[in-house]
PDB file of C-alpha atoms and ligand atoms in Angstrom:
ATOM      1  CA  MET A   1      67.666 124.557 117.144  1.00  0.00           C
ATOM      2  CA  GLU A   2      69.360 126.318 119.995  1.00  0.00           C
ATOM      3  CA  PRO A   3      73.159 125.913 119.561  1.00  0.00           C
ATOM      4  CA  ARG A   4      74.487 123.883 122.462  1.00  0.00           C
ATOM      5  CA  THR A   5      77.904 122.651 123.418  1.00  0.00           C
ATOM      6  CA  ILE A   6      78.370 119.561 125.510  1.00  0.00           C
ATOM      7  CA  THR A   7      81.430 117.670 126.856  1.00  0.00           C
ATOM      8  CA  LEU A   8      81.873 113.954 126.685  1.00  0.00           C
ATOM      9  CA  HIS A   9      85.046 112.654 128.342  1.00  0.00           C
ATOM     10  CA  ASP A  10      87.725 115.000 127.205  1.00  0.00           C
ATOM     11  CA  CYS A  11      86.026 116.329 124.059  1.00  0.00           C
ATOM     12  CA  ASP A  12      83.619 119.176 123.249  1.00  0.00           C
ATOM     13  CA  PHE A  13      80.804 118.630 120.810  1.00  0.00           C
ATOM     14  CA  SER A  14      78.283 121.149 119.332  1.00  0.00           C
ATOM     15  CA  THR A  15      74.720 120.653 118.078  1.00  0.00           C
ATOM     16  CA  TYR A  16      74.705 119.570 114.357  1.00  0.00           C
ATOM     17  CA  ILE A  17      71.523 117.746 113.200  1.00  0.00           C
ATOM     18  CA  SER A  18      68.405 118.188 115.131  1.00  0.00           C
ATOM     19  CA  GLU A  19      66.079 115.383 116.196  1.00  0.00           C
ATOM     20  CA  GLU A  20      63.466 117.054 114.053  1.00  0.00           C
ATOM     21  CA  GLU A  21      65.664 116.903 110.931  1.00  0.00           C
ATOM     22  CA  ILE A  22      66.677 113.331 111.756  1.00  0.00           C
ATOM     23  CA  ILE A  23      63.056 112.286 111.917  1.00  0.00           C
ATOM     24  CA  ALA A  24      62.147 114.065 108.633  1.00  0.00           C
ATOM     25  CA  ARG A  25      64.886 112.184 106.879  1.00  0.00           C
ATOM     26  CA  ILE A  26      63.789 108.878 108.405  1.00  0.00           C
ATOM     27  CA  ASN A  27      60.207 109.520 107.169  1.00  0.00           C
ATOM     28  CA  ILE A  28      61.533 109.834 103.702  1.00  0.00           C
ATOM     29  CA  LEU A  29      63.643 106.569 103.985  1.00  0.00           C
ATOM     30  CA  ALA A  30      60.587 104.672 105.480  1.00  0.00           C
ATOM     31  CA  GLU A  31      58.365 105.781 102.634  1.00  0.00           C
ATOM     32  CA  GLN A  32      60.966 104.483 100.094  1.00  0.00           C
ATOM     33  CA  ILE A  33      61.187 101.163 101.970  1.00  0.00           C
ATOM     34  CA  ASN A  34      57.465 100.897 102.176  1.00  0.00           C
ATOM     35  CA  GLN A  35      57.257 101.080  98.406  1.00  0.00           C
ATOM     36  CA  ASP A  36      60.323  99.018  97.511  1.00  0.00           C
ATOM     37  CA  TYR A  37      59.558  96.145  99.848  1.00  0.00           C
ATOM     38  CA  ALA A  38      55.684  96.237  99.791  1.00  0.00           C
ATOM     39  CA  GLU A  39      55.561  92.534  98.704  1.00  0.00           C
ATOM     40  CA  LYS A  40      58.840  91.245 100.178  1.00  0.00           C
ATOM     41  CA  ALA A  41      58.259  90.773 103.834  1.00  0.00           C
ATOM     42  CA  PRO A  42      61.778  92.111 104.489  1.00  0.00           C
ATOM     43  CA  LEU A  43      64.083  90.943 107.290  1.00  0.00           C
ATOM     44  CA  PHE A  44      65.718  94.043 108.867  1.00  0.00           C
ATOM     45  CA  LEU A  45      69.024  93.284 110.710  1.00  0.00           C
ATOM     46  CA  ALA A  46      69.867  96.271 113.052  1.00  0.00           C
ATOM     47  CA  VAL A  47      73.585  96.405 113.873  1.00  0.00           C
ATOM     48  CA  LEU A  48      74.049  97.015 117.597  1.00  0.00           C
ATOM     49  CA  ASN A  49      74.896  99.111 119.523  1.00  0.00           C
ATOM     50  CA  GLY A  50      74.779 102.260 117.358  1.00  0.00           C
ATOM     51  CA  SER A  51      71.634 101.579 115.303  1.00  0.00           C
ATOM     52  CA  PHE A  52      69.206 101.004 118.170  1.00  0.00           C
ATOM     53  CA  MET A  53      67.542 104.501 117.905  1.00  0.00           C
ATOM     54  CA  PHE A  54      67.601 104.794 114.276  1.00  0.00           C
ATOM     55  CA  ALA A  55      66.135 101.173 114.002  1.00  0.00           C
ATOM     56  CA  ALA A  56      63.336 101.998 116.450  1.00  0.00           C
ATOM     57  CA  ASP A  57      62.274 105.267 114.739  1.00  0.00           C
ATOM     58  CA  LEU A  58      62.533 103.794 111.197  1.00  0.00           C
ATOM     59  CA  MET A  59      60.551 100.698 112.218  1.00  0.00           C
ATOM     60  CA  LYS A  60      57.693 102.742 113.630  1.00  0.00           C
ATOM     61  CA  ARG A  61      57.224 104.209 110.180  1.00  0.00           C
ATOM     62  CA  VAL A  62      57.617 100.948 108.135  1.00  0.00           C
ATOM     63  CA  ALA A  63      54.060 100.004 107.429  1.00  0.00           C
ATOM     64  CA  ILE A  64      54.457  96.609 105.492  1.00  0.00           C
ATOM     65  CA  PRO A  65      54.760  93.051 106.777  1.00  0.00           C
ATOM     66  CA  CYS A  66      58.421  92.638 108.045  1.00  0.00           C
ATOM     67  CA  GLU A  67      60.600  91.292 110.673  1.00  0.00           C
ATOM     68  CA  ILE A  68      63.548  92.805 112.649  1.00  0.00           C
ATOM     69  CA  SER A  69      66.410  91.162 114.498  1.00  0.00           C
ATOM     70  CA  PHE A  70      69.528  92.517 116.137  1.00  0.00           C
ATOM     71  CA  ILE A  71      73.122  91.524 115.436  1.00  0.00           C
ATOM     72  CA  ARG A  72      76.573  92.453 116.570  1.00  0.00           C
ATOM     73  CA  LEU A  73      79.950  92.346 115.003  1.00  0.00           C
ATOM     74  CA  SER A  74      82.932  91.108 116.930  1.00  0.00           C
ATOM     75  CA  SER A  75      86.291  92.432 115.988  1.00  0.00           C
ATOM     76  CA  TYR A  76      89.291  90.135 116.525  1.00  0.00           C
ATOM     77  CA  GLN A  77      92.778  89.814 115.048  1.00  0.00           C
ATOM     78  CA  ASP A  78      92.908  86.896 112.686  1.00  0.00           C
ATOM     79  CA  MET A  79      96.392  85.276 112.732  1.00  0.00           C
ATOM     80  CA  GLN A  80      95.987  83.936 109.147  1.00  0.00           C
ATOM     81  CA  THR A  81      95.241  87.351 107.676  1.00  0.00           C
ATOM     82  CA  THR A  82      96.681  90.777 108.159  1.00  0.00           C
ATOM     83  CA  GLY A  83      93.675  92.726 109.082  1.00  0.00           C
ATOM     84  CA  HIS A  84      90.794  92.719 111.612  1.00  0.00           C
ATOM     85  CA  VAL A  85      88.051  90.238 110.850  1.00  0.00           C
ATOM     86  CA  LYS A  86      84.501  91.007 111.992  1.00  0.00           C
ATOM     87  CA  GLU A  87      82.246  88.065 112.667  1.00  0.00           C
ATOM     88  CA  VAL A  88      78.517  88.330 112.702  1.00  0.00           C
ATOM     89  CA  LEU A  89      77.119  87.458 116.289  1.00  0.00           C
ATOM     90  CA  GLY A  90      73.550  86.744 117.229  1.00  0.00           C
ATOM     91  CA  LEU A  91      72.045  85.988 113.796  1.00  0.00           C
ATOM     92  CA  LYS A  92      69.451  83.351 114.565  1.00  0.00           C
ATOM     93  CA  GLU A  93      67.035  83.982 111.565  1.00  0.00           C
ATOM     94  CA  GLU A  94      67.181  82.058 108.382  1.00  0.00           C
ATOM     95  CA  VAL A  95      68.546  84.440 105.742  1.00  0.00           C
ATOM     96  CA  GLN A  96      68.285  82.163 102.722  1.00  0.00           C
ATOM     97  CA  ASN A  97      65.847  83.467 100.153  1.00  0.00           C
ATOM     98  CA  ARG A  98      65.043  86.393 102.375  1.00  0.00           C
ATOM     99  CA  HIS A  99      65.037  90.129 101.354  1.00  0.00           C
ATOM    100  CA  VAL A 100      67.509  91.535 104.023  1.00  0.00           C
ATOM    101  CA  VAL A 101      67.926  95.171 104.894  1.00  0.00           C
ATOM    102  CA  VAL A 102      70.863  95.984 107.150  1.00  0.00           C
ATOM    103  CA  LEU A 103      70.278  98.895 109.548  1.00  0.00           C
ATOM    104  CA  GLU A 104      73.527 100.796 110.439  1.00  0.00           C
ATOM    105  CA  ASP A 105      74.215 104.022 112.447  1.00  0.00           C
ATOM    106  CA  ILE A 106      76.976 105.274 110.171  1.00  0.00           C
ATOM    107  CA  VAL A 107      79.090 104.122 107.255  1.00  0.00           C
ATOM    108  CA  ASP A 108      82.574 105.628 107.605  1.00  0.00           C
ATOM    109  CA  THR A 109      85.346 103.585 105.929  1.00  0.00           C
ATOM    110  CA  GLY A 110      82.786 100.833 104.914  1.00  0.00           C
ATOM    111  CA  HIS A 111      84.916  98.022 106.498  1.00  0.00           C
ATOM    112  CA  THR A 112      82.071  97.064 108.812  1.00  0.00           C
ATOM    113  CA  VAL A 113      79.362  97.005 106.222  1.00  0.00           C
ATOM    114  CA  LYS A 114      81.656  95.200 103.730  1.00  0.00           C
ATOM    115  CA  ALA A 115      82.419  92.483 106.157  1.00  0.00           C
ATOM    116  CA  LEU A 116      78.781  92.185 107.094  1.00  0.00           C
ATOM    117  CA  LEU A 117      77.539  92.039 103.499  1.00  0.00           C
ATOM    118  CA  ASP A 118      80.160  89.362 102.593  1.00  0.00           C
ATOM    119  CA  GLN A 119      78.983  87.076 105.446  1.00  0.00           C
ATOM    120  CA  LEU A 120      75.255  87.623 104.644  1.00  0.00           C
ATOM    121  CA  ASN A 121      75.694  86.927 100.984  1.00  0.00           C
ATOM    122  CA  GLU A 122      77.288  83.516 101.781  1.00  0.00           C
ATOM    123  CA  ARG A 123      73.910  82.568 103.308  1.00  0.00           C
ATOM    124  CA  GLY A 124      72.087  82.909 100.113  1.00  0.00           C
ATOM    125  CA  PRO A 125      69.612  85.806 100.648  1.00  0.00           C
ATOM    126  CA  ALA A 126      67.228  86.783  97.927  1.00  0.00           C
ATOM    127  CA  SER A 127      68.632  90.336  98.230  1.00  0.00           C
ATOM    128  CA  VAL A 128      70.627  92.526 100.647  1.00  0.00           C
ATOM    129  CA  GLU A 129      70.528  96.340 100.966  1.00  0.00           C
ATOM    130  CA  VAL A 130      71.907  98.700 103.514  1.00  0.00           C
ATOM    131  CA  ALA A 131      70.042 101.552 105.161  1.00  0.00           C
ATOM    132  CA  THR A 132      72.222 103.829 107.171  1.00  0.00           C
ATOM    133  CA  LEU A 133      71.407 106.964 109.323  1.00  0.00           C
ATOM    134  CA  LEU A 134      74.638 108.642 108.387  1.00  0.00           C
ATOM    135  CA  MET A 135      77.367 108.117 105.786  1.00  0.00           C
ATOM    136  CA  LYS A 136      80.747 109.806 105.250  1.00  0.00           C
ATOM    137  CA  PRO A 137      81.401 109.439 101.588  1.00  0.00           C
ATOM    138  CA  GLU A 138      84.782 111.000 101.716  1.00  0.00           C
ATOM    139  CA  SER A 139      86.016 108.251 104.097  1.00  0.00           C
ATOM    140  CA  LEU A 140      84.627 105.230 102.086  1.00  0.00           C
ATOM    141  CA  GLN A 141      87.478 102.642 101.260  1.00  0.00           C
ATOM    142  CA  HIS A 142      85.245  99.978  99.544  1.00  0.00           C
ATOM    143  CA  PRO A 143      83.125 100.223  96.350  1.00  0.00           C
ATOM    144  CA  LEU A 144      79.962  99.759  98.438  1.00  0.00           C
ATOM    145  CA  HIS A 145      76.430 100.434  97.160  1.00  0.00           C
ATOM    146  CA  VAL A 146      74.533 101.968 100.109  1.00  0.00           C
ATOM    147  CA  LYS A 147      70.959 102.203  98.813  1.00  0.00           C
ATOM    148  CA  TYR A 148      69.265 104.069 101.689  1.00  0.00           C
ATOM    149  CA  VAL A 149      71.096 106.987 103.297  1.00  0.00           C
ATOM    150  CA  ALA A 150      69.215 109.330 105.602  1.00  0.00           C
ATOM    151  CA  GLN A 151      71.992 111.885 105.565  1.00  0.00           C
ATOM    152  CA  SER A 152      75.546 112.185 104.196  1.00  0.00           C
ATOM    153  CA  ILE A 153      78.052 114.099 106.186  1.00  0.00           C
ATOM    154  CA  PRO A 154      81.657 115.468 105.917  1.00  0.00           C
ATOM    155  CA  ASN A 155      84.362 113.570 107.618  1.00  0.00           C
ATOM    156  CA  ASP A 156      83.927 114.861 111.191  1.00  0.00           C
ATOM    157  CA  PHE A 157      83.353 112.805 114.223  1.00  0.00           C
ATOM    158  CA  VAL A 158      79.751 112.945 115.538  1.00  0.00           C
ATOM    159  CA  VAL A 159      77.811 111.514 118.474  1.00  0.00           C
ATOM    160  CA  GLY A 160      74.201 111.292 119.656  1.00  0.00           C
ATOM    161  CA  TYR A 161      71.127 109.482 118.530  1.00  0.00           C
ATOM    162  CA  GLY A 162      72.807 106.176 119.069  1.00  0.00           C
ATOM    163  CA  LEU A 163      76.300 107.136 118.101  1.00  0.00           C
ATOM    164  CA  ASP A 164      78.934 107.138 120.898  1.00  0.00           C
ATOM    165  CA  TYR A 165      82.272 108.599 121.837  1.00  0.00           C
ATOM    166  CA  ASN A 166      83.940 105.841 124.067  1.00  0.00           C
ATOM    167  CA  GLY A 167      80.567 104.650 125.161  1.00  0.00           C
ATOM    168  CA  HIS A 168      79.033 108.034 125.933  1.00  0.00           C
ATOM    169  CA  GLY A 169      76.507 110.140 124.097  1.00  0.00           C
ATOM    170  CA  ARG A 170      74.246 107.410 122.593  1.00  0.00           C
ATOM    171  CA  ASN A 171      71.281 108.778 124.597  1.00  0.00           C
ATOM    172  CA  LEU A 172      71.355 112.228 123.112  1.00  0.00           C
ATOM    173  CA  ARG A 173      68.259 113.147 120.987  1.00  0.00           C
ATOM    174  CA  ASP A 174      70.120 115.217 118.495  1.00  0.00           C
ATOM    175  CA  ILE A 175      73.376 114.640 116.669  1.00  0.00           C
ATOM    176  CA  TYR A 176      76.468 116.701 117.762  1.00  0.00           C
ATOM    177  CA  LYS A 177      79.745 117.340 115.899  1.00  0.00           C
ATOM    178  CA  ILE A 178      83.144 117.379 117.499  1.00  0.00           C
ATOM    179  CA  VAL A 179      84.453 120.879 118.053  1.00  0.00           C
ATOM    180  CA  SER A 180      87.869 121.147 116.439  1.00  0.00           C
TER     181      SER A 180
HETATM  182  P1  IMP B 201      83.353 101.806 109.348  1.00  0.00           P
HETATM  183  O1  IMP B 201      84.747 102.568 109.364  1.00  0.00           O
HETATM  184  O2  IMP B 201      82.432 102.054 108.174  1.00  0.00           O
HETATM  185  O3  IMP B 201      83.691 100.246 109.425  1.00  0.00           O
HETATM  186  O4  IMP B 201      82.622 102.264 110.538  1.00  0.00           O
HETATM  187  C1  IMP B 201      82.551 101.541 111.715  1.00  0.00           C
HETATM  188  C2  IMP B 201      81.884 101.999 112.995  1.00  0.00           C
HETATM  189  O5  IMP B 201      82.752 103.131 113.381  1.00  0.00           O
HETATM  190  C3  IMP B 201      80.627 102.629 112.897  1.00  0.00           C
HETATM  191  O6  IMP B 201      79.541 101.622 112.860  1.00  0.00           O
HETATM  192  C4  IMP B 201      80.495 103.406 114.127  1.00  0.00           C
HETATM  193  O7  IMP B 201      80.266 102.578 115.267  1.00  0.00           O
HETATM  194  C5  IMP B 201      81.904 103.959 114.267  1.00  0.00           C
HETATM  195  N1  IMP B 201      82.098 105.254 113.757  1.00  0.00           N
HETATM  196  C6  IMP B 201      82.414 105.855 112.506  1.00  0.00           C
HETATM  197  N2  IMP B 201      82.382 107.190 112.363  1.00  0.00           N
HETATM  198  C7  IMP B 201      81.846 107.522 113.609  1.00  0.00           C
HETATM  199  C8  IMP B 201      81.438 108.803 114.278  1.00  0.00           C
HETATM  200  O8  IMP B 201      81.622 109.912 113.627  1.00  0.00           O
HETATM  201  N3  IMP B 201      80.868 108.764 115.435  1.00  0.00           N
HETATM  202  C9  IMP B 201      80.729 107.691 116.277  1.00  0.00           C
HETATM  203  N4  IMP B 201      81.125 106.402 115.763  1.00  0.00           N
HETATM  204  C10 IMP B 201      81.612 106.321 114.425  1.00  0.00           C
HETATM  205 MG1   MG B 202      78.250 100.871 114.563  1.00  0.00          MG
END
């Protein structure tokens, strides 16, 4: 890949993971999912906005009976508790007794995925697993089991392929890393 530097808002980013490498990783993930869920008619829940590109490229390679739906997480200050609580929005599908696979762009601290898994597990699914494009293991603050990881990365801020910096960069075909 030709090294390139781009500017989004006030920050410079340089090429990091090419579209080709991303697709190669997604091919491997899809193959695992096709085997693991062959008889399970999984329900994929893609977390907007960041996972839209990953979800599309993964789903094109999932060759078993399945469904996909898109959800969001709201973030608001709960007066009863100290932290930010994230509520699942837009989940219309029945989750009870379903094999659910959450599709995420990136697992960083794990707060988002932890909140999502807690809420999904209250609905009595047959199983819940997470498939993420990227994961930053050094940042993880919860003992989460993330079964499907396309690529683990160090604790650097990245954009592209769905991931944004203040709303920009989601349309980039490759993943870029912040220039420090
Ligand atoms: P969490 O810390 O695991 O809850 O990550 C929450 C969210 O932060 C992710 O879903 C992303 O939207 C965002 N995020 C974390 N790291 C990055 C990054 O390097 N680039 C862009 N967004 C990120
Ligand atoms: Mg996200």
